[in-house]
Tab-separated table of C-alpha atoms in Angstrom:
chain	number	residue	atom	x	y	z
A	1	MET	CA	73.517	119.870	101.311
A	2	ALA	CA	74.047	116.303	100.151
A	3	ILE	CA	76.018	113.815	102.232
A	4	ILE	CA	77.147	110.574	100.621
A	5	GLY	CA	77.463	107.762	103.146
A	6	ALA	CA	75.801	106.968	106.467
A	7	GLY	CA	78.727	105.661	108.455
A	8	PHE	CA	80.515	107.534	111.222
A	9	GLY	CA	81.521	110.319	108.800
A	10	GLY	CA	78.136	110.948	107.241
A	11	ILE	CA	76.157	110.642	110.466
A	12	GLY	CA	78.656	112.779	112.371
A	13	ALA	CA	78.509	115.500	109.715
A	14	ALA	CA	74.715	115.436	109.675
A	15	ILE	CA	74.470	115.661	113.470
A	16	ARG	CA	76.748	118.669	113.737
A	17	CYS	CA	75.043	120.393	110.791
A	18	LEU	CA	71.630	120.005	112.403
A	19	GLN	CA	72.994	121.244	115.725
A	20	ASN	CA	74.223	124.399	113.989
A	21	GLY	CA	71.044	125.152	112.106
A	22	PHE	CA	71.970	123.649	108.736
A	23	ASP	CA	68.928	121.433	108.406
A	24	ASP	CA	68.410	121.439	104.634
A	25	LEU	CA	70.330	118.240	104.079
A	26	VAL	CA	69.929	114.680	102.916
A	27	VAL	CA	72.141	111.649	103.582
A	28	PHE	CA	72.325	109.162	100.715
A	29	GLU	CA	73.293	105.619	101.692
A	30	ARG	CA	73.456	102.845	99.103
A	31	ALA	CA	73.158	100.073	101.707
A	32	ALA	CA	69.908	99.012	103.335
A	33	ALA	CA	70.890	100.397	106.739
A	34	VAL	CA	73.224	102.919	108.339
A	35	GLY	CA	76.645	102.001	109.677
A	36	GLY	CA	79.007	102.286	106.741
A	37	THR	CA	81.854	99.810	107.023
A	38	TRP	CA	80.244	98.448	110.177
A	39	GLU	CA	77.051	97.646	108.318
A	40	VAL	CA	78.908	95.882	105.508
A	41	ASN	CA	81.624	93.985	107.395
A	42	THR	CA	79.638	91.297	109.175
A	43	TYR	CA	82.170	88.471	108.892
A	44	PRO	CA	82.585	86.233	111.966
A	45	GLY	CA	84.811	87.894	114.552
A	46	ALA	CA	84.486	91.437	113.156
A	47	GLN	CA	85.748	93.806	115.819
A	48	CYS	CA	87.372	97.224	116.040
A	49	ASP	CA	91.041	97.412	117.030
A	50	ILE	CA	90.586	100.772	118.762
A	51	PRO	CA	89.228	100.919	122.363
A	52	SER	CA	85.490	101.479	122.511
A	53	VAL	CA	85.768	104.647	124.597
A	54	LEU	CA	87.692	106.217	121.716
A	55	TYR	CA	85.640	104.688	118.935
A	56	SER	CA	82.606	106.870	119.562
A	57	PHE	CA	81.637	110.516	119.181
A	58	SER	CA	82.971	112.748	121.951
A	59	PHE	CA	79.530	114.359	122.197
A	60	ALA	CA	77.745	110.991	122.446
A	61	PRO	CA	79.567	108.730	124.917
A	62	ASN	CA	78.244	105.198	125.127
A	63	PRO	CA	78.380	103.715	128.636
A	64	ASP	CA	76.936	100.416	127.389
A	65	TRP	CA	79.886	98.982	125.430
A	66	THR	CA	80.190	95.343	126.491
A	67	ARG	CA	83.885	95.001	125.618
A	68	LEU	CA	87.012	97.112	125.796
A	69	TYR	CA	87.276	96.700	122.007
A	70	PRO	CA	83.811	96.932	120.441
A	71	LEU	CA	82.208	94.279	118.259
A	72	GLN	CA	80.739	94.992	114.831
A	73	ARG	CA	77.093	94.624	115.817
A	74	GLU	CA	77.476	97.035	118.738
A	75	ILE	CA	79.228	99.651	116.602
A	76	GLN	CA	76.546	99.483	113.922
A	77	ALA	CA	73.820	99.750	116.567
A	78	TYR	CA	75.615	102.738	118.145
A	79	ILE	CA	75.742	104.612	114.818
A	80	ALA	CA	72.052	103.919	114.198
A	81	ARG	CA	71.188	105.064	117.717
A	82	CYS	CA	73.134	108.318	117.269
A	83	ALA	CA	71.279	108.958	114.007
A	84	ALA	CA	67.952	108.498	115.801
A	85	ASP	CA	68.830	110.367	118.992
A	86	PHE	CA	70.137	113.442	117.166
A	87	GLY	CA	67.333	113.664	114.630
A	88	VAL	CA	69.286	112.528	111.575
A	89	THR	CA	67.169	109.495	110.700
A	90	PRO	CA	64.443	111.470	108.838
A	91	HIS	CA	67.158	112.912	106.582
A	92	ILE	CA	68.620	109.510	105.606
A	93	ARG	CA	67.738	107.781	102.353
A	94	CYS	CA	68.938	104.171	102.507
A	95	GLY	CA	69.069	102.154	99.320
A	96	HIS	CA	69.990	105.329	97.420
A	97	ASP	CA	73.140	104.963	95.309
A	98	VAL	CA	74.758	108.172	94.055
A	99	THR	CA	75.899	107.243	90.550
A	100	ASP	CA	77.045	110.739	89.559
A	101	ALA	CA	77.834	114.034	91.258
A	102	SER	CA	78.963	116.827	88.940
A	103	TRP	CA	79.747	120.442	89.741
A	104	ASP	CA	77.759	122.972	87.660
A	105	ASP	CA	80.062	125.988	87.593
A	106	LEU	CA	77.466	128.314	86.077
A	107	ALA	CA	74.731	127.571	88.607
A	108	GLN	CA	77.266	127.002	91.425
A	109	VAL	CA	75.661	123.783	92.567
A	110	TRP	CA	76.343	120.062	92.633
A	111	ARG	CA	74.046	118.048	90.385
A	112	LEU	CA	73.522	114.502	91.573
A	113	THR	CA	72.028	111.436	89.982
A	114	VAL	CA	70.652	109.091	92.621
A	115	ASN	CA	68.768	105.919	91.671
A	116	GLY	CA	68.041	107.559	88.330
A	117	SER	CA	66.583	110.738	89.842
A	118	SER	CA	68.169	114.211	89.832
A	119	PHE	CA	69.054	116.327	92.852
A	120	THR	CA	70.952	119.577	93.397
A	121	ALA	CA	73.008	120.600	96.394
A	122	ASP	CA	75.013	123.686	97.292
A	123	VAL	CA	77.498	121.597	99.275
A	124	LEU	CA	78.612	118.001	98.821
A	125	VAL	CA	80.098	115.942	101.651
A	126	GLY	CA	81.859	112.763	100.568
A	127	ALA	CA	81.722	110.387	103.525
A	128	THR	CA	82.095	107.086	101.711
A	129	GLY	CA	85.062	106.065	103.851
A	130	PRO	CA	88.300	104.343	102.837
A	131	PHE	CA	86.923	100.828	103.433
A	132	SER	CA	83.822	100.947	101.276
A	133	GLU	CA	84.916	98.999	98.186
A	134	PRO	CA	86.361	95.478	98.568
A	135	SER	CA	89.520	94.719	96.644
A	136	ARG	CA	89.230	91.474	94.718
A	137	PRO	CA	92.639	90.142	93.647
A	138	ASP	CA	93.347	89.777	89.950
A	139	ILE	CA	94.259	86.087	89.973
A	140	PRO	CA	94.026	84.149	86.701
A	141	GLY	CA	91.189	81.641	86.797
A	142	LEU	CA	89.526	82.930	89.962
A	143	ASP	CA	86.210	83.328	88.200
A	144	ASP	CA	86.380	79.733	86.978
A	145	PHE	CA	86.676	78.165	90.427
A	146	ASP	CA	83.981	75.521	91.012
A	147	GLY	CA	83.413	76.314	94.674
A	148	ASP	CA	82.300	79.340	96.664
A	149	VAL	CA	84.334	82.561	96.512
A	150	PHE	CA	83.552	85.682	98.523
A	151	HIS	CA	85.260	88.640	100.168
A	152	SER	CA	85.212	89.207	103.922
A	153	ALA	CA	83.222	92.417	103.339
A	154	GLN	CA	80.642	90.468	101.337
A	155	TRP	CA	80.270	87.542	103.697
A	156	ASP	CA	77.807	84.879	102.626
A	157	HIS	CA	75.930	84.018	105.806
A	158	ASP	CA	74.130	81.181	104.036
A	159	TRP	CA	77.474	79.443	103.547
A	160	SER	CA	78.482	76.896	106.159
A	161	PRO	CA	82.152	76.186	106.912
A	162	THR	CA	81.422	72.813	108.468
A	163	GLY	CA	83.458	70.083	106.858
A	164	LYS	CA	84.792	72.338	104.095
A	165	ARG	CA	88.329	72.618	102.764
A	166	VAL	CA	88.802	76.372	102.960
A	167	ALA	CA	91.458	78.618	101.452
A	168	VAL	CA	92.059	82.071	102.870
A	169	ILE	CA	93.882	84.585	100.689
A	170	GLY	CA	95.228	87.576	102.604
A	171	THR	CA	96.646	88.161	106.064
A	172	GLY	CA	95.307	91.599	106.952
A	173	ALA	CA	93.182	92.654	109.906
A	174	SER	CA	89.995	90.980	108.640
A	175	ALA	CA	91.675	87.622	108.048
A	176	VAL	CA	93.339	87.762	111.462
A	177	GLN	CA	89.855	88.048	112.941
A	178	PHE	CA	87.918	85.495	110.912
A	179	VAL	CA	90.580	82.777	110.581
A	180	PRO	CA	90.255	81.733	114.260
A	181	GLN	CA	86.484	81.623	113.805
A	182	MET	CA	86.746	79.323	110.785
A	183	GLN	CA	89.536	76.944	111.785
A	184	PRO	CA	87.635	74.934	114.446
A	185	GLN	CA	84.720	74.346	112.051
A	186	VAL	CA	86.383	73.460	108.763
A	187	ALA	CA	87.854	70.158	107.627
A	188	HIS	CA	91.030	71.973	106.611
A	189	LEU	CA	92.134	75.605	106.381
A	190	THR	CA	94.945	76.763	104.129
A	191	LEU	CA	96.204	80.309	104.585
A	192	PHE	CA	97.921	81.748	101.515
A	193	GLN	CA	100.281	84.360	102.870
A	194	ARG	CA	102.151	86.881	100.780
A	195	THR	CA	103.398	88.951	103.729
A	196	PRO	CA	103.077	88.101	107.433
A	197	THR	CA	101.470	90.594	109.792
A	198	TRP	CA	102.798	92.005	113.041
A	199	ILE	CA	100.442	90.697	115.711
A	200	LEU	CA	100.389	91.734	119.362
A	201	PRO	CA	98.623	90.163	122.349
A	202	HIS	CA	95.006	91.328	122.407
A	203	PRO	CA	94.146	93.386	125.512
A	204	ASP	CA	90.409	93.026	124.913
A	205	ARG	CA	88.275	92.302	127.968
A	206	PRO	CA	84.568	92.262	128.787
A	207	ILE	CA	83.329	95.424	130.492
A	208	SER	CA	81.383	94.387	133.574
A	209	GLN	CA	77.893	95.652	134.335
A	210	ARG	CA	79.302	97.362	137.396
A	211	VAL	CA	81.725	99.425	135.299
A	212	ARG	CA	79.023	100.237	132.748
A	213	THR	CA	76.754	101.457	135.500
A	214	MET	CA	79.570	103.652	136.808
A	215	PHE	CA	80.098	105.119	133.325
A	216	ALA	CA	76.381	105.911	133.069
A	217	ARG	CA	76.101	107.472	136.527
A	218	VAL	CA	79.463	109.268	136.563
A	219	PRO	CA	80.285	110.188	132.926
A	220	ALA	CA	83.532	111.810	134.020
A	221	THR	CA	84.992	108.358	134.639
A	222	GLN	CA	84.463	107.337	131.032
A	223	ARG	CA	85.849	110.662	129.814
A	224	ALA	CA	88.945	110.049	131.945
A	225	LEU	CA	89.412	106.601	130.422
A	226	ARG	CA	88.953	108.090	126.954
A	227	GLY	CA	91.679	110.614	127.713
A	228	ALA	CA	94.029	107.905	128.990
A	229	CYS	CA	93.480	105.715	125.915
A	230	SER	CA	94.029	108.712	123.655
A	231	LEU	CA	97.324	109.446	125.389
A	232	VAL	CA	98.490	105.854	124.872
A	233	GLN	CA	97.688	106.098	121.165
A	234	GLU	CA	99.478	109.447	120.902
A	235	MET	CA	102.600	107.970	122.487
A	236	MET	CA	103.046	105.920	119.308
A	237	VAL	CA	103.337	108.999	117.092
A	238	PRO	CA	107.057	109.854	117.578
A	239	GLY	CA	108.053	106.321	116.612
A	240	LEU	CA	105.688	106.119	113.681
A	241	VAL	CA	106.370	109.541	112.198
A	242	SER	CA	109.927	110.518	113.078
A	243	TYR	CA	111.946	107.914	114.961
A	244	PRO	CA	111.039	104.337	113.936
A	245	ALA	CA	113.684	102.970	116.300
A	246	LEU	CA	111.329	103.855	119.152
A	247	LEU	CA	109.029	101.071	117.910
A	248	LYS	CA	111.551	98.320	118.656
A	249	PRO	CA	109.906	97.414	121.995
A	250	ALA	CA	106.606	96.848	120.176
A	251	ALA	CA	108.393	94.634	117.650
A	252	ALA	CA	110.000	92.699	120.510
A	253	LEU	CA	106.571	92.167	122.048
A	254	GLY	CA	105.299	90.871	118.718
A	255	ARG	CA	108.191	88.416	118.381
A	256	TRP	CA	107.682	87.229	121.969
A	257	HIS	CA	103.981	86.708	121.298
A	258	LEU	CA	104.860	84.649	118.212
A	259	ARG	CA	107.460	82.521	120.045
A	260	ARG	CA	105.035	81.942	122.875
A	261	GLN	CA	102.263	80.645	120.613
A	262	VAL	CA	104.139	78.939	117.767
A	263	ALA	CA	106.579	76.233	118.799
A	264	ASP	CA	107.424	74.978	115.325
A	265	GLU	CA	110.483	76.875	114.153
A	266	THR	CA	109.726	76.542	110.440
A	267	LEU	CA	106.180	77.878	110.808
A	268	ARG	CA	107.403	80.593	113.150
A	269	ALA	CA	109.926	81.739	110.545
A	270	GLU	CA	107.152	81.926	107.941
A	271	LEU	CA	105.016	84.036	110.268
A	272	THR	CA	107.808	86.444	111.242
A	273	PRO	CA	107.615	89.830	109.456
A	274	THR	CA	110.836	91.014	107.828
A	275	TYR	CA	109.792	94.670	107.730
A	276	SER	CA	109.690	97.228	110.537
A	277	PHE	CA	106.866	97.174	113.034
A	278	GLY	CA	104.201	99.673	111.980
A	279	CYS	CA	105.153	99.750	108.298
A	280	LYS	CA	102.006	97.772	107.587
A	281	ARG	CA	98.994	97.921	109.834
A	282	PRO	CA	99.700	95.811	112.946
A	283	THR	CA	96.841	94.100	114.705
A	284	PHE	CA	95.850	92.223	117.851
A	285	SER	CA	94.925	88.589	118.344
A	286	ASN	CA	95.325	85.868	120.956
A	287	ARG	CA	93.785	83.198	118.714
A	288	TYR	CA	95.273	83.696	115.234
A	289	TYR	CA	98.582	81.913	115.810
A	290	PRO	CA	96.994	78.973	117.689
A	291	ALA	CA	94.540	78.553	114.809
A	292	LEU	CA	97.433	78.271	112.349
A	293	THR	CA	99.223	75.672	114.482
A	294	ALA	CA	96.170	73.409	114.606
A	295	PRO	CA	96.416	69.996	112.871
A	296	ASN	CA	93.799	71.008	110.293
A	297	ALA	CA	95.596	74.216	109.254
A	298	ALA	CA	98.511	75.045	106.972
A	299	VAL	CA	100.336	78.207	105.909
A	300	VAL	CA	101.461	78.508	102.288
A	301	SER	CA	103.942	81.241	101.429
A	302	GLU	CA	104.541	80.206	97.830
A	303	ALA	CA	103.127	82.754	95.393
A	304	ILE	CA	99.750	82.038	93.841
A	305	VAL	CA	100.031	81.722	90.069
A	306	GLY	CA	96.415	80.880	89.307
A	307	VAL	CA	93.169	79.243	90.302
A	308	ARG	CA	91.857	76.051	88.750
A	309	ALA	CA	88.356	74.642	88.977
A	310	GLU	CA	89.446	72.381	91.839
A	311	GLY	CA	91.788	74.670	93.776
A	312	ILE	CA	94.706	77.082	93.915
A	313	GLU	CA	97.973	76.612	92.069
A	314	THR	CA	101.193	77.983	93.574
A	315	ALA	CA	104.586	78.749	92.065
A	316	ASP	CA	106.023	75.413	93.179
A	317	GLY	CA	103.589	73.683	90.823
A	318	ARG	CA	101.353	72.339	93.547
A	319	VAL	CA	97.556	72.532	93.285
A	320	HIS	CA	95.850	72.924	96.644
A	321	GLU	CA	92.392	71.418	96.347
A	322	VAL	CA	89.755	73.422	98.242
A	323	ASP	CA	85.983	73.841	98.351
A	324	THR	CA	85.819	77.535	99.271
A	325	ILE	CA	88.051	80.581	98.793
A	326	LEU	CA	87.706	83.386	101.332
A	327	LEU	CA	89.254	86.706	100.322
A	328	GLY	CA	90.742	88.779	103.120
A	329	THR	CA	92.354	91.104	100.590
A	330	GLY	CA	91.350	94.504	101.901
A	331	PHE	CA	89.827	97.464	100.109
A	332	LYS	CA	90.401	99.812	97.189
A	333	LEU	CA	91.628	102.920	98.955
A	334	ALA	CA	93.006	104.826	95.993
A	335	ALA	CA	91.061	103.306	93.123
A	336	GLY	CA	87.540	103.150	94.440
A	337	GLU	CA	84.717	103.350	91.933
A	338	GLY	CA	83.137	106.163	93.927
A	339	PHE	CA	85.932	108.518	92.891
A	340	SER	CA	84.973	108.071	89.245
A	341	ARG	CA	81.470	109.357	90.016
A	342	ILE	CA	82.453	112.793	91.361
A	343	HIS	CA	83.249	115.367	88.651
A	344	GLY	CA	84.768	118.776	89.273
A	345	ALA	CA	84.561	122.153	87.575
A	346	ASP	CA	86.442	121.015	84.463
A	347	GLY	CA	84.403	117.827	84.072
A	348	ARG	CA	87.143	115.483	85.192
A	349	SER	CA	86.420	112.962	87.914
A	350	LEU	CA	88.434	112.557	91.091
A	351	SER	CA	89.797	109.326	89.601
A	352	GLN	CA	91.039	111.194	86.535
A	353	VAL	CA	92.543	114.033	88.561
A	354	TRP	CA	94.294	111.616	90.860
A	355	GLY	CA	95.395	109.331	88.022
A	356	ASN	CA	96.608	105.859	88.981
A	357	GLY	CA	95.889	106.309	92.676
A	358	GLU	CA	97.986	109.420	93.288
A	359	MET	CA	95.542	110.925	95.783
A	360	LYS	CA	96.222	114.499	96.856
A	361	ALA	CA	94.095	116.950	98.801
A	362	TYR	CA	94.305	119.999	101.035
A	363	ARG	CA	94.103	119.147	104.743
A	364	GLY	CA	92.597	115.831	103.747
A	365	THR	CA	89.313	117.568	103.028
A	366	SER	CA	89.360	119.859	99.962
A	367	VAL	CA	90.504	119.050	96.411
A	368	ALA	CA	91.475	121.758	93.926
A	369	GLY	CA	88.939	121.990	91.115
A	370	PHE	CA	86.098	120.589	93.220
A	371	PRO	CA	84.342	123.580	94.805
A	372	ASN	CA	82.162	123.061	97.880
A	373	LEU	CA	83.297	119.460	98.229
A	374	PHE	CA	84.240	118.283	101.704
A	375	MET	CA	85.887	114.879	101.947
A	376	ILE	CA	85.743	112.962	105.187
A	377	LEU	CA	88.847	110.829	105.806
A	378	GLY	CA	90.419	112.094	102.606
A	379	PRO	CA	94.123	111.879	101.683
A	380	ASN	CA	96.579	112.515	104.528
A	381	SER	CA	93.918	112.955	107.184
A	382	VAL	CA	94.492	109.749	109.157
A	383	VAL	CA	95.840	110.161	112.685
A	384	TYR	CA	97.107	107.178	114.639
A	385	THR	CA	94.097	106.829	116.895
A	386	SER	CA	90.358	106.457	116.437
A	387	GLN	CA	89.277	107.747	113.043
A	388	VAL	CA	86.210	109.168	114.748
A	389	VAL	CA	88.639	111.769	116.118
A	390	THR	CA	89.680	112.662	112.573
A	391	ILE	CA	86.049	112.808	111.487
A	392	GLU	CA	85.084	115.200	114.278
A	393	ALA	CA	87.966	117.535	113.415
A	394	GLN	CA	86.970	117.553	109.746
A	395	VAL	CA	83.327	118.140	110.620
A	396	ASP	CA	84.380	121.141	112.755
A	397	TYR	CA	86.150	122.440	109.642
A	398	LEU	CA	82.964	121.920	107.628
A	399	ILE	CA	80.858	123.786	110.182
A	400	ASP	CA	83.300	126.704	110.282
A	401	ALA	CA	83.115	126.940	106.478
A	402	LEU	CA	79.305	126.736	106.422
A	403	LYS	CA	78.955	129.452	109.042
A	404	THR	CA	81.204	131.795	107.092
A	405	MET	CA	79.432	130.991	103.836
A	406	ARG	CA	76.109	131.868	105.420
A	407	ARG	CA	77.376	134.995	107.132
A	408	ARG	CA	79.273	136.420	104.133
A	409	GLY	CA	77.072	135.235	101.277
A	410	ILE	CA	79.652	132.905	99.792
A	411	ARG	CA	78.336	130.757	96.961
A	412	SER	CA	81.408	128.580	96.541
A	413	PHE	CA	85.027	128.231	97.466
A	414	ASP	CA	87.727	126.172	95.815
A	415	VAL	CA	91.200	125.525	97.219
A	416	THR	CA	93.914	126.889	94.939
A	417	GLN	CA	96.339	124.579	93.229
A	418	SER	CA	99.256	126.387	94.873
A	419	ALA	CA	97.803	125.986	98.382
A	420	GLN	CA	97.131	122.307	97.801
A	421	ALA	CA	100.632	121.761	96.393
A	422	ARG	CA	102.150	123.550	99.383
A	423	PHE	CA	100.196	121.375	101.800
A	424	VAL	CA	101.158	118.184	99.953
A	425	ASN	CA	104.839	119.187	100.002
A	426	GLU	CA	104.663	119.872	103.750
A	427	VAL	CA	103.030	116.515	104.380
A	428	ASP	CA	105.528	114.654	102.198
A	429	LYS	CA	108.420	116.265	104.048
A	430	GLY	CA	106.845	115.449	107.401
A	431	LEU	CA	106.450	111.776	106.475
A	432	GLU	CA	109.754	111.158	104.719
A	433	ASP	CA	111.318	109.575	107.833
A	434	SER	CA	108.183	107.772	108.961
A	435	VAL	CA	108.073	104.012	109.417
A	436	TRP	CA	105.439	103.813	106.672
A	437	ASN	CA	107.897	105.309	104.190
A	438	THR	CA	111.127	103.710	105.406
A	439	GLY	CA	110.048	100.457	107.022
A	440	GLY	CA	110.779	98.201	104.067
A	441	CYS	CA	107.275	97.113	103.141
A	442	SER	CA	104.678	97.660	100.459
A	443	SER	CA	101.339	98.711	101.908
A	444	TYR	CA	98.010	100.245	101.011
A	445	TYR	CA	99.216	103.401	102.744
A	446	LEU	CA	101.369	104.212	99.708
A	447	SER	CA	100.467	105.165	96.148
A	448	PRO	CA	101.990	103.364	93.138
A	449	SER	CA	104.736	106.001	93.085
A	450	GLY	CA	105.483	105.391	96.761
A	451	ARG	CA	103.847	108.544	98.102
A	452	ASN	CA	102.220	108.203	101.525
A	453	PHE	CA	98.695	109.487	100.846
A	454	THR	CA	97.184	108.149	104.068
A	455	PHE	CA	98.626	109.691	107.202
A	456	TRP	CA	98.799	113.061	108.856
A	457	PRO	CA	102.432	113.707	109.861
A	458	GLY	CA	101.873	114.470	113.521
A	459	TYR	CA	99.757	114.349	116.621
A	460	VAL	CA	95.993	114.562	116.947
A	461	PHE	CA	96.195	118.013	118.513
A	462	THR	CA	98.124	119.364	115.516
A	463	PHE	CA	95.452	118.038	113.171
A	464	ARG	CA	92.689	119.521	115.292
A	465	ARG	CA	94.470	122.848	115.327
A	466	ALA	CA	94.865	122.802	111.533
A	467	MET	CA	91.166	122.014	111.125
A	468	LYS	CA	89.827	124.527	113.617
A	469	HIS	CA	89.269	127.281	111.050
A	470	VAL	CA	89.301	127.611	107.274
A	471	ASN	CA	92.238	129.649	105.997
A	472	TRP	CA	90.432	131.634	103.343
A	473	ASP	CA	93.694	132.928	101.873
A	474	ASP	CA	94.106	129.452	100.394
A	475	PHE	CA	90.839	129.563	98.431
A	476	ASP	CA	89.248	131.185	95.423
A	477	VAL	CA	85.891	132.427	96.672
A	478	ARG	CA	82.713	133.322	94.828
A	479	THR	CA	80.032	135.449	96.419
A	480	GLY	CA	76.626	136.681	95.297
A	481	VAL	CA	73.297	135.190	94.430
A	482	SER	CA	73.236	131.972	92.440
A	483	HIS	CA	72.778	132.200	88.680
A	484	ARG	CA	69.609	130.198	89.211
A	485	HIS	CA	68.094	133.327	90.778
A	486	GLY	CA	69.065	135.656	87.955
A	487	ALA	CA	72.430	137.040	88.962
A	488	SER	CA	75.867	135.753	88.088
A	489	PRO	CA	78.168	134.972	91.005
A	490	THR	CA	81.219	137.176	91.496
A	491	ARG	CA	84.722	135.864	92.081
A	492	GLU	CA	87.137	137.047	94.763
A	493	ALA	CA	90.767	136.053	94.658
A	494	VAL	CA	91.008	136.156	98.435
A	495	PHE	CA	88.365	136.197	101.139
A	496	GLY	CA	89.425	137.656	104.458
């Protein structure tokens, strides 16, 4: 088995595989260390917006979190520790970039090219994550800018903000976190805002040593807190999926938070979202608004028309002279380069099959035409809580499939086009009234055609239930000994 990616998804899959006796596996990670998005995103202020008790494996609670919402360095260290504690580390190959993975239908194996070398695998797990490839905006002249330009996920730690005139493009979760870190240090900060973000008061708090000791000595207390936090997250689902009007109290809280921290009416109007709460990803911060009201900060809502050597030009004809441009412009969810490297039974890549970002899959895990491929955090697998919860459910699905493959001599299985289409139709119907679809915004949750390819249309428990067992009626199954061993595999229309 080959696993691509050593973040939560890849490490979680490897742990559970080893625990169930599937030890012939390797984890390929292109970065120099494990951690996935939490190894790459090292910008100042990087922090998870999910409580730490939820943002960890259920089978590996961490009583040592120092904050209610964990910091980047602690999350990365936790993932590395899990890899070591559960025996995954010897199976990891860091600095190994998978440049091609192609399904060989005759031999019934995946053939991989990694750092120029060839590998084969019976099963391929794609755990690259949705936030693995930074999205660099296509702005005329950006490459000709005389100063420094870098993305939040490619932070230049040799760069110093002291005394600099800094432009920030983007107002997503990353920018909300690093802007307050930059503003006190720079000579001037200009935030170029296309769409304001819903921001709520941040409930983050340090976790005292006394509480951490209690978690370590009485694990049931941490499990109880995990359950309570999970319930709070689940309470958001009816409003997000079916009845957006239920989110009005959250929107009122956001407006109150804005009024409380921004006295200037003109600036407040610029920072007030005009779309429904939840349509775009909301976030938490107690320092973002104060940073933007500081004397050395400005918010520009005029559209950017281009970049000159000395600064950024906006639609009103003004050129804003700056020394550095920081990109808080998110990630390529639907058009990641990694999708062009995975080729199915007919030779087409995932990028070609999905064409122009129209991502579709079965239960967020299997894609028709790509046998023995398991995607972690694939299309329509996201639940509105910790994505570690999604990952664990998908890994359970993987383990159930592997056990049946071993027990019944299955060489490969491929979800049928009809089963995938049925699932996609069910998901689309379930999301048609959701705030993401009806909230009046354009977000990375939606494909170019407007299809919501991100979310699962329901609660965590419904996703877990759907992922508990593989429904073999939805797959074409091949059994028998691999062609490599002298016998052609046989095909079954249905496996019971």
